[in-house]
Amino acid sequence: MELVFATNNANKIKEVQALIPQHIKLLSLKDIGCYEELPETQNSIEGNARQKADYVTSRYNYDCFADDTGLEVDALKGAPGVYSARYAGAHCSPNDNMEKLLHKLKDIPLRKARFKTVIALNINQGTHMFTGICNGIITRTKKGTNGFGYDPIFRPDGINETFAEMDINLKNKISHRAKAINQLIAFLNTV
Ligand code: IMP
């Protein structure tokens, strides 16, 4: 059985392929001839994950899963959330996004936040949603050089270092994405 992972990141595909039953063959967007950018115009993380999976299933007629991630900060009522990638503007860098967030939280002691990954899976005519959450706080300064995005300013609960200071293997065990992917894999093992 073929299943599209709505990404062109070969590493992501390899990683997940190794963890799912052998009778499921993962395909990338390129593998199915999808070269256009997938639409992400919804106002929630769930909505965007579902929109991407539905786009592939309806236009290309494949079972498919897609993921979407955002950083939700309590003191900012859940912002940047679905706008995490372009918080500081359409063509901004990850550093611009972090600087904007640190500035907004400059005088705010309550720094609770969470990363949320949602995976939408279309399979056998049904849709299934999986959510992975990693709770933590936004630090006052950037620390560490590993990872990407907001990693230098996010410290997960129970650990004394930011995602960017942490060994990548540890991040991959406790992250929002890992939690969502583990749920997806558990489900695919029952299909
Ligand atoms: P995407 O949906 O995976 O593209 O994630 C949207 C945005 O959230 C990215 O552009 C990053 O800014 C941020 N993001 C997602 N996952 C992580 C993470 O694990 N660490 C830090 N930032 C992340």
CSV table of C-alpha atoms in Angstrom, one decimal, residues 71 113-115 134-139 150-157 161-164 176:
chain,number,residue,atom,x,y,z
A,71,LEU,CA,4.5,27.8,18.9
A,113,ALA,CA,4.5,28.2,25.9
A,114,ARG,CA,4.1,25.1,24.0
A,115,PHE,CA,5.0,23.6,20.6
A,134,CYS,CA,5.7,19.9,24.2
A,135,ASN,CA,5.2,22.3,27.1
A,136,GLY,CA,7.9,24.7,28.2
A,137,ILE,CA,8.9,28.3,28.6
A,138,ILE,CA,10.3,31.1,26.4
A,139,THR,CA,13.7,32.1,27.8
A,150,TYR,CA,12.6,29.0,17.8
A,151,ASP,CA,14.8,26.4,19.3
A,152,PRO,CA,17.3,28.8,21.0
A,153,ILE,CA,14.5,30.4,23.1
A,154,PHE,CA,12.4,27.4,24.0
A,155,ARG,CA,13.2,25.4,27.1
A,156,PRO,CA,11.0,22.3,27.6
A,157,ASP,CA,9.6,21.6,31.0
A,161,GLU,CA,18.5,23.6,28.5
A,162,THR,CA,16.9,25.0,25.4
A,163,PHE,CA,16.1,22.8,22.4
A,164,ALA,CA,19.1,24.5,20.7
A,176,HIS,CA,6.0,17.8,19.8
